[in-house]
């Protein structure tokens, strides 16, 4: 596709429910990033992939958060046993090769945990 | 610790007036600096970036920014604001090696009066 595509755009989850957020990066982009953006805040880094390898997951807030990119293209961010503090917009970005090249962001998935 | 500070949470300007958005960073190595814009419901769009060289960088939509190492600042400017510039603006810093993640400021929300 022409840009980074994220689905769903909106997700409402009951507390304790598992959710999966999908990111389709720009074709050919090696690097893929996930960020979490709480209301009124700037995006915060969650994790980074280079192709299928997850090179940095230091920003994942707990072991309930898990990300994968098994074939080096589409990525999924999974949150288990969601809690209210997980409510945020989850942004995916891709770039040709790391932050040195322009990162293109998707529109994000707004997750609301009730 | 690495951090980005955007001192102004909200700024309101009149259409046609000049604009300066402030950004200060703390980073141990040579920083890569970025300004992104986010319109409601949209992903982040890169306005401009500084890696090295000329400290005054030009971006899209008539924006420019100046890197001042002595002040650890990277302020965004525009000589004449248009109503369509109303959005949220984020300053970000990244590393000069490898993929390094971006660290974002909390953002400045710009309102434009007709």
PDB file of C-alpha atoms in Angstrom:
ATOM      1  CA  UNK A   1       0.000   0.000   0.000  1.00  0.00           C
ATOM      2  CA  UNK A   2       0.903   3.650  -0.204  1.00  0.00           C
ATOM      3  CA  UNK A   3       1.359   4.137   3.511  1.00  0.00           C
ATOM      4  CA  UNK A   4       1.430   2.396   6.873  1.00  0.00           C
ATOM      5  CA  UNK A   5      -1.910   0.791   7.592  1.00  0.00           C
ATOM      6  CA  UNK A   6      -3.152  -0.068  11.050  1.00  0.00           C
ATOM      7  CA  UNK A   7      -6.236  -2.012  12.049  1.00  0.00           C
ATOM      8  CA  UNK A   8      -8.576  -1.756  13.714  1.00  0.00           C
ATOM      9  CA  UNK A   9      -8.739   2.036  13.950  1.00  0.00           C
ATOM     10  CA  UNK A  10     -10.732   1.813  17.164  1.00  0.00           C
ATOM     11  CA  UNK A  11     -10.983  -0.978  19.691  1.00  0.00           C
ATOM     12  CA  UNK A  12     -13.029  -1.128  22.873  1.00  0.00           C
ATOM     13  CA  UNK A  13     -12.041  -3.937  25.200  1.00  0.00           C
ATOM     14  CA  UNK A  14     -13.413  -5.029  28.523  1.00  0.00           C
ATOM     15  CA  UNK A  15     -10.872  -5.139  31.290  1.00  0.00           C
ATOM     16  CA  UNK A  16      -9.170  -8.536  31.262  1.00  0.00           C
ATOM     17  CA  UNK A  17      -9.760  -9.143  27.567  1.00  0.00           C
ATOM     18  CA  UNK A  18      -6.895  -9.900  25.153  1.00  0.00           C
ATOM     19  CA  UNK A  19      -6.474  -7.651  22.095  1.00  0.00           C
ATOM     20  CA  UNK A  20      -4.394  -7.818  18.913  1.00  0.00           C
ATOM     21  CA  UNK A  21      -3.433  -4.738  16.922  1.00  0.00           C
ATOM     22  CA  UNK A  22      -2.188  -5.091  13.384  1.00  0.00           C
ATOM     23  CA  UNK A  23       0.323  -3.018  11.439  1.00  0.00           C
ATOM     24  CA  UNK A  24       0.996  -3.260   7.692  1.00  0.00           C
ATOM     25  CA  UNK A  25       4.206  -1.321   6.987  1.00  0.00           C
ATOM     26  CA  UNK A  26       5.224   0.189   3.703  1.00  0.00           C
ATOM     27  CA  UNK A  27       6.437  -2.557   1.393  1.00  0.00           C
ATOM     28  CA  UNK A  28      10.202  -2.969   1.527  1.00  0.00           C
ATOM     29  CA  UNK A  29      10.672  -1.142   4.808  1.00  0.00           C
ATOM     30  CA  UNK A  30      13.122  -3.008   6.997  1.00  0.00           C
ATOM     31  CA  UNK A  31      12.468  -1.171  10.248  1.00  0.00           C
ATOM     32  CA  UNK A  32       9.213  -1.228  12.174  1.00  0.00           C
ATOM     33  CA  UNK A  33       8.453   0.599  15.404  1.00  0.00           C
ATOM     34  CA  UNK A  34       5.545   0.538  17.845  1.00  0.00           C
ATOM     35  CA  UNK A  35       4.750   3.536  20.021  1.00  0.00           C
ATOM     36  CA  UNK A  36       2.118   4.179  22.683  1.00  0.00           C
ATOM     37  CA  UNK A  37       0.528   7.623  22.886  1.00  0.00           C
ATOM     38  CA  UNK A  38      -1.503   8.402  25.981  1.00  0.00           C
ATOM     39  CA  UNK A  39      -4.021  11.228  25.872  1.00  0.00           C
ATOM     40  CA  UNK A  40      -2.273  14.594  25.828  1.00  0.00           C
ATOM     41  CA  UNK A  41       1.196  13.059  25.652  1.00  0.00           C
ATOM     42  CA  UNK A  42       3.812  12.444  23.043  1.00  0.00           C
ATOM     43  CA  UNK A  43       4.380   8.968  21.654  1.00  0.00           C
ATOM     44  CA  UNK A  44       6.488   6.634  23.786  1.00  0.00           C
ATOM     45  CA  UNK A  45       8.627   3.891  22.285  1.00  0.00           C
ATOM     46  CA  UNK A  46       7.504   0.328  22.830  1.00  0.00           C
ATOM     47  CA  UNK A  47       9.514  -1.933  20.552  1.00  0.00           C
ATOM     48  CA  UNK A  48      11.549  -2.144  17.354  1.00  0.00           C
ATOM     49  CA  UNK A  49      11.948  -4.758  14.616  1.00  0.00           C
ATOM     50  CA  UNK A  50      14.547  -5.065  11.933  1.00  0.00           C
ATOM     51  CA  UNK A  51      12.952  -7.438   9.467  1.00  0.00           C
ATOM     52  CA  UNK A  52      11.643 -10.283  11.631  1.00  0.00           C
ATOM     53  CA  UNK A  53      14.094  -9.740  14.464  1.00  0.00           C
ATOM     54  CA  UNK A  54      12.866  -7.878  17.519  1.00  0.00           C
ATOM     55  CA  UNK A  55      15.990  -5.930  18.427  1.00  0.00           C
ATOM     56  CA  UNK A  56      14.620  -3.756  21.176  1.00  0.00           C
ATOM     57  CA  UNK A  57      11.626  -4.356  23.420  1.00  0.00           C
ATOM     58  CA  UNK A  58      12.760  -2.161  26.263  1.00  0.00           C
ATOM     59  CA  UNK A  59       9.673   0.039  26.097  1.00  0.00           C
ATOM     60  CA  UNK A  60       7.081  -2.680  26.579  1.00  0.00           C
ATOM     61  CA  UNK A  61       5.468  -1.748  29.893  1.00  0.00           C
ATOM     62  CA  UNK A  62       4.858  -5.271  31.167  1.00  0.00           C
ATOM     63  CA  UNK A  63       4.942  -8.918  30.187  1.00  0.00           C
ATOM     64  CA  UNK A  64       1.308  -8.558  29.145  1.00  0.00           C
ATOM     65  CA  UNK A  65       2.569  -6.809  26.008  1.00  0.00           C
ATOM     66  CA  UNK A  66       3.936  -8.905  23.180  1.00  0.00           C
ATOM     67  CA  UNK A  67       4.860  -8.009  19.607  1.00  0.00           C
ATOM     68  CA  UNK A  68       5.809 -10.102  16.630  1.00  0.00           C
ATOM     69  CA  UNK A  69       6.737  -9.716  12.985  1.00  0.00           C
ATOM     70  CA  UNK A  70       7.202 -13.320  11.880  1.00  0.00           C
ATOM     71  CA  UNK A  71       7.853 -12.776   8.173  1.00  0.00           C
ATOM     72  CA  UNK A  72       9.450  -9.376   8.380  1.00  0.00           C
ATOM     73  CA  UNK A  73       6.428  -7.549   7.073  1.00  0.00           C
ATOM     74  CA  UNK A  74       3.130  -7.377   8.973  1.00  0.00           C
ATOM     75  CA  UNK A  75       3.442  -6.898  12.720  1.00  0.00           C
ATOM     76  CA  UNK A  76       1.021  -7.597  15.528  1.00  0.00           C
ATOM     77  CA  UNK A  77       1.023  -6.032  18.968  1.00  0.00           C
ATOM     78  CA  UNK A  78      -0.813  -8.175  21.467  1.00  0.00           C
ATOM     79  CA  UNK A  79      -1.949  -7.073  24.881  1.00  0.00           C
ATOM     80  CA  UNK A  80      -3.115  -9.738  27.293  1.00  0.00           C
ATOM     81  CA  UNK A  81      -5.512  -9.175  30.187  1.00  0.00           C
ATOM     82  CA  UNK A  82      -6.013  -5.522  29.288  1.00  0.00           C
ATOM     83  CA  UNK A  83      -6.191  -2.943  32.058  1.00  0.00           C
ATOM     84  CA  UNK A  84      -7.544   0.583  32.086  1.00  0.00           C
ATOM     85  CA  UNK A  85      -4.069   2.077  31.990  1.00  0.00           C
ATOM     86  CA  UNK A  86      -3.542   0.404  28.623  1.00  0.00           C
ATOM     87  CA  UNK A  87      -6.040   2.848  27.078  1.00  0.00           C
ATOM     88  CA  UNK A  88      -4.068   4.849  24.518  1.00  0.00           C
ATOM     89  CA  UNK A  89      -3.404   5.256  20.826  1.00  0.00           C
ATOM     90  CA  UNK A  90      -0.953   2.690  19.526  1.00  0.00           C
ATOM     91  CA  UNK A  91       1.115   3.965  16.625  1.00  0.00           C
ATOM     92  CA  UNK A  92       3.103   1.916  14.183  1.00  0.00           C
ATOM     93  CA  UNK A  93       5.877   3.377  12.042  1.00  0.00           C
ATOM     94  CA  UNK A  94       8.133   1.948   9.393  1.00  0.00           C
ATOM     95  CA  UNK A  95      11.289   3.146   7.699  1.00  0.00           C
ATOM     96  CA  UNK A  96      13.692   1.900   5.074  1.00  0.00           C
ATOM     97  CA  UNK A  97      16.483   1.451   7.596  1.00  0.00           C
ATOM     98  CA  UNK A  98      16.235   2.799  11.113  1.00  0.00           C
ATOM     99  CA  UNK A  99      15.604   6.273  12.419  1.00  0.00           C
ATOM    100  CA  UNK A 100      18.262   7.713  10.129  1.00  0.00           C
ATOM    101  CA  UNK A 101      15.745   7.373   7.339  1.00  0.00           C
ATOM    102  CA  UNK A 102      12.307   8.931   7.506  1.00  0.00           C
ATOM    103  CA  UNK A 103       9.824   7.036   9.633  1.00  0.00           C
ATOM    104  CA  UNK A 104       6.282   6.933   8.241  1.00  0.00           C
ATOM    105  CA  UNK A 105       3.531   6.610  10.809  1.00  0.00           C
ATOM    106  CA  UNK A 106       0.166   4.939  10.549  1.00  0.00           C
ATOM    107  CA  UNK A 107      -3.005   6.600  11.803  1.00  0.00           C
ATOM    108  CA  UNK A 108      -2.926   4.499  14.925  1.00  0.00           C
ATOM    109  CA  UNK A 109      -5.317   2.265  16.805  1.00  0.00           C
ATOM    110  CA  UNK A 110      -7.226   3.921  19.633  1.00  0.00           C
ATOM    111  CA  UNK A 111      -7.678   1.353  22.395  1.00  0.00           C
ATOM    112  CA  UNK A 112     -10.208   2.030  25.133  1.00  0.00           C
ATOM    113  CA  UNK A 113     -10.379  -0.405  28.034  1.00  0.00           C
ATOM    114  CA  UNK A 114     -13.629  -0.265  29.983  1.00  0.00           C
TER     115      UNK A 114
ATOM    116  CA  UNK B   1      18.767  10.640  30.696  1.00  0.00           C
ATOM    117  CA  UNK B   2      17.504  11.372  27.244  1.00  0.00           C
ATOM    118  CA  UNK B   3      14.552  13.721  27.148  1.00  0.00           C
ATOM    119  CA  UNK B   4      12.758  16.345  25.115  1.00  0.00           C
ATOM    120  CA  UNK B   5      10.985  19.335  26.588  1.00  0.00           C
ATOM    121  CA  UNK B   6       8.401  21.400  24.790  1.00  0.00           C
ATOM    122  CA  UNK B   7       7.658  24.203  27.250  1.00  0.00           C
ATOM    123  CA  UNK B   8       4.477  25.428  25.599  1.00  0.00           C
ATOM    124  CA  UNK B   9       1.456  23.139  25.849  1.00  0.00           C
ATOM    125  CA  UNK B  10      -0.841  25.449  23.891  1.00  0.00           C
ATOM    126  CA  UNK B  11      -0.100  28.356  21.584  1.00  0.00           C
ATOM    127  CA  UNK B  12      -2.610  30.552  19.791  1.00  0.00           C
ATOM    128  CA  UNK B  13      -1.615  32.826  16.927  1.00  0.00           C
ATOM    129  CA  UNK B  14      -3.478  34.889  14.386  1.00  0.00           C
ATOM    130  CA  UNK B  15      -3.447  33.830  10.775  1.00  0.00           C
ATOM    131  CA  UNK B  16      -0.552  35.522   9.010  1.00  0.00           C
ATOM    132  CA  UNK B  17       1.447  35.994  12.182  1.00  0.00           C
ATOM    133  CA  UNK B  18       4.850  34.431  12.719  1.00  0.00           C
ATOM    134  CA  UNK B  19       5.308  31.312  14.813  1.00  0.00           C
ATOM    135  CA  UNK B  20       8.040  29.841  16.962  1.00  0.00           C
ATOM    136  CA  UNK B  21       7.636  26.565  18.826  1.00  0.00           C
ATOM    137  CA  UNK B  22      10.277  25.779  21.394  1.00  0.00           C
ATOM    138  CA  UNK B  23      12.090  22.502  21.881  1.00  0.00           C
ATOM    139  CA  UNK B  24      14.919  21.657  24.265  1.00  0.00           C
ATOM    140  CA  UNK B  25      16.591  18.282  24.453  1.00  0.00           C
ATOM    141  CA  UNK B  26      18.916  16.328  26.673  1.00  0.00           C
ATOM    142  CA  UNK B  27      20.985  13.738  24.866  1.00  0.00           C
ATOM    143  CA  UNK B  28      24.387  12.312  25.617  1.00  0.00           C
ATOM    144  CA  UNK B  29      25.593  11.789  22.073  1.00  0.00           C
ATOM    145  CA  UNK B  30      25.241  13.631  18.802  1.00  0.00           C
ATOM    146  CA  UNK B  31      21.501  14.026  18.399  1.00  0.00           C
ATOM    147  CA  UNK B  32      19.341  13.587  15.399  1.00  0.00           C
ATOM    148  CA  UNK B  33      16.430  16.021  15.743  1.00  0.00           C
ATOM    149  CA  UNK B  34      12.990  15.927  14.220  1.00  0.00           C
ATOM    150  CA  UNK B  35       9.754  17.880  14.132  1.00  0.00           C
ATOM    151  CA  UNK B  36       6.504  16.051  13.431  1.00  0.00           C
ATOM    152  CA  UNK B  37       2.976  17.377  12.993  1.00  0.00           C
ATOM    153  CA  UNK B  38      -0.175  15.493  13.956  1.00  0.00           C
ATOM    154  CA  UNK B  39      -3.612  16.562  12.798  1.00  0.00           C
ATOM    155  CA  UNK B  40      -6.709  15.140  14.531  1.00  0.00           C
ATOM    156  CA  UNK B  41      -7.207  11.492  13.647  1.00  0.00           C
ATOM    157  CA  UNK B  42      -4.056  11.429  11.574  1.00  0.00           C
ATOM    158  CA  UNK B  43      -0.680   9.864  11.971  1.00  0.00           C
ATOM    159  CA  UNK B  44       2.482  11.821  12.535  1.00  0.00           C
ATOM    160  CA  UNK B  45       3.970  13.556   9.506  1.00  0.00           C
ATOM    161  CA  UNK B  46       7.627  14.535   9.364  1.00  0.00           C
ATOM    162  CA  UNK B  47       8.119  18.294   8.875  1.00  0.00           C
ATOM    163  CA  UNK B  48      11.909  18.377   8.944  1.00  0.00           C
ATOM    164  CA  UNK B  49      14.974  16.761  10.410  1.00  0.00           C
ATOM    165  CA  UNK B  50      18.513  17.686  11.407  1.00  0.00           C
ATOM    166  CA  UNK B  51      21.367  15.208  11.230  1.00  0.00           C
ATOM    167  CA  UNK B  52      24.448  17.341  10.614  1.00  0.00           C
ATOM    168  CA  UNK B  53      25.747  20.270   8.623  1.00  0.00           C
ATOM    169  CA  UNK B  54      23.880  23.533   8.240  1.00  0.00           C
ATOM    170  CA  UNK B  55      22.138  24.244  11.526  1.00  0.00           C
ATOM    171  CA  UNK B  56      19.196  25.936   9.801  1.00  0.00           C
ATOM    172  CA  UNK B  57      17.051  23.311   8.136  1.00  0.00           C
ATOM    173  CA  UNK B  58      14.132  23.803   5.829  1.00  0.00           C
ATOM    174  CA  UNK B  59      11.109  21.552   5.858  1.00  0.00           C
ATOM    175  CA  UNK B  60       7.772  21.103   4.206  1.00  0.00           C
ATOM    176  CA  UNK B  61       4.861  23.541   4.399  1.00  0.00           C
ATOM    177  CA  UNK B  62       7.181  26.526   4.831  1.00  0.00           C
ATOM    178  CA  UNK B  63       8.595  25.455   8.204  1.00  0.00           C
ATOM    179  CA  UNK B  64      12.199  25.790   9.280  1.00  0.00           C
ATOM    180  CA  UNK B  65      14.121  24.954  12.428  1.00  0.00           C
ATOM    181  CA  UNK B  66      17.456  25.976  13.857  1.00  0.00           C
ATOM    182  CA  UNK B  67      19.748  23.691  15.825  1.00  0.00           C
ATOM    183  CA  UNK B  68      21.648  25.487  18.591  1.00  0.00           C
ATOM    184  CA  UNK B  69      24.009  23.091  20.301  1.00  0.00           C
ATOM    185  CA  UNK B  70      25.012  25.598  23.000  1.00  0.00           C
ATOM    186  CA  UNK B  71      21.380  25.947  24.050  1.00  0.00           C
ATOM    187  CA  UNK B  72      20.364  22.333  23.382  1.00  0.00           C
ATOM    188  CA  UNK B  73      17.492  23.711  21.377  1.00  0.00           C
ATOM    189  CA  UNK B  74      15.793  22.986  18.077  1.00  0.00           C
ATOM    190  CA  UNK B  75      13.037  25.566  17.706  1.00  0.00           C
ATOM    191  CA  UNK B  76      10.517  25.406  14.884  1.00  0.00           C
ATOM    192  CA  UNK B  77       9.564  28.560  13.023  1.00  0.00           C
ATOM    193  CA  UNK B  78       7.237  29.733  10.307  1.00  0.00           C
ATOM    194  CA  UNK B  79       7.091  33.340   9.082  1.00  0.00           C
ATOM    195  CA  UNK B  80       3.357  33.405   8.301  1.00  0.00           C
ATOM    196  CA  UNK B  81       0.906  30.911   9.744  1.00  0.00           C
ATOM    197  CA  UNK B  82      -2.064  29.585   7.776  1.00  0.00           C
ATOM    198  CA  UNK B  83      -5.300  28.336   9.333  1.00  0.00           C
ATOM    199  CA  UNK B  84      -4.458  24.841   8.073  1.00  0.00           C
ATOM    200  CA  UNK B  85      -1.386  24.790  10.327  1.00  0.00           C
ATOM    201  CA  UNK B  86      -3.592  24.240  13.370  1.00  0.00           C
ATOM    202  CA  UNK B  87      -2.451  20.883  14.737  1.00  0.00           C
ATOM    203  CA  UNK B  88      -0.221  19.326  17.379  1.00  0.00           C
ATOM    204  CA  UNK B  89       3.519  19.573  16.920  1.00  0.00           C
ATOM    205  CA  UNK B  90       6.039  17.153  18.365  1.00  0.00           C
ATOM    206  CA  UNK B  91       9.768  17.542  18.690  1.00  0.00           C
ATOM    207  CA  UNK B  92      11.780  14.313  18.840  1.00  0.00           C
ATOM    208  CA  UNK B  93      15.386  13.251  19.304  1.00  0.00           C
ATOM    209  CA  UNK B  94      17.130  10.101  18.110  1.00  0.00           C
ATOM    210  CA  UNK B  95      20.611   8.661  18.136  1.00  0.00           C
ATOM    211  CA  UNK B  96      23.304   8.988  15.548  1.00  0.00           C
ATOM    212  CA  UNK B  97      23.989   5.279  15.345  1.00  0.00           C
ATOM    213  CA  UNK B  98      21.869   2.463  14.069  1.00  0.00           C
ATOM    214  CA  UNK B  99      18.172   2.331  14.348  1.00  0.00           C
ATOM    215  CA  UNK B 100      17.749   4.201  17.593  1.00  0.00           C
ATOM    216  CA  UNK B 101      14.263   4.882  18.822  1.00  0.00           C
ATOM    217  CA  UNK B 102      12.787   8.363  18.822  1.00  0.00           C
ATOM    218  CA  UNK B 103      12.120  10.171  22.093  1.00  0.00           C
ATOM    219  CA  UNK B 104       9.246  12.610  21.775  1.00  0.00           C
ATOM    220  CA  UNK B 105       8.280  15.710  23.667  1.00  0.00           C
ATOM    221  CA  UNK B 106       4.769  16.095  25.054  1.00  0.00           C
ATOM    222  CA  UNK B 107       3.733  18.258  22.139  1.00  0.00           C
ATOM    223  CA  UNK B 108       2.506  21.794  21.536  1.00  0.00           C
ATOM    224  CA  UNK B 109      -1.044  22.322  20.369  1.00  0.00           C
ATOM    225  CA  UNK B 110      -1.312  25.194  17.916  1.00  0.00           C
ATOM    226  CA  UNK B 111      -4.563  27.084  17.402  1.00  0.00           C
ATOM    227  CA  UNK B 112      -4.878  29.651  14.613  1.00  0.00           C
ATOM    228  CA  UNK B 113      -7.333  32.534  14.831  1.00  0.00           C
ATOM    229  CA  UNK B 114      -8.727  33.966  11.590  1.00  0.00           C
TER     230      UNK B 114
END
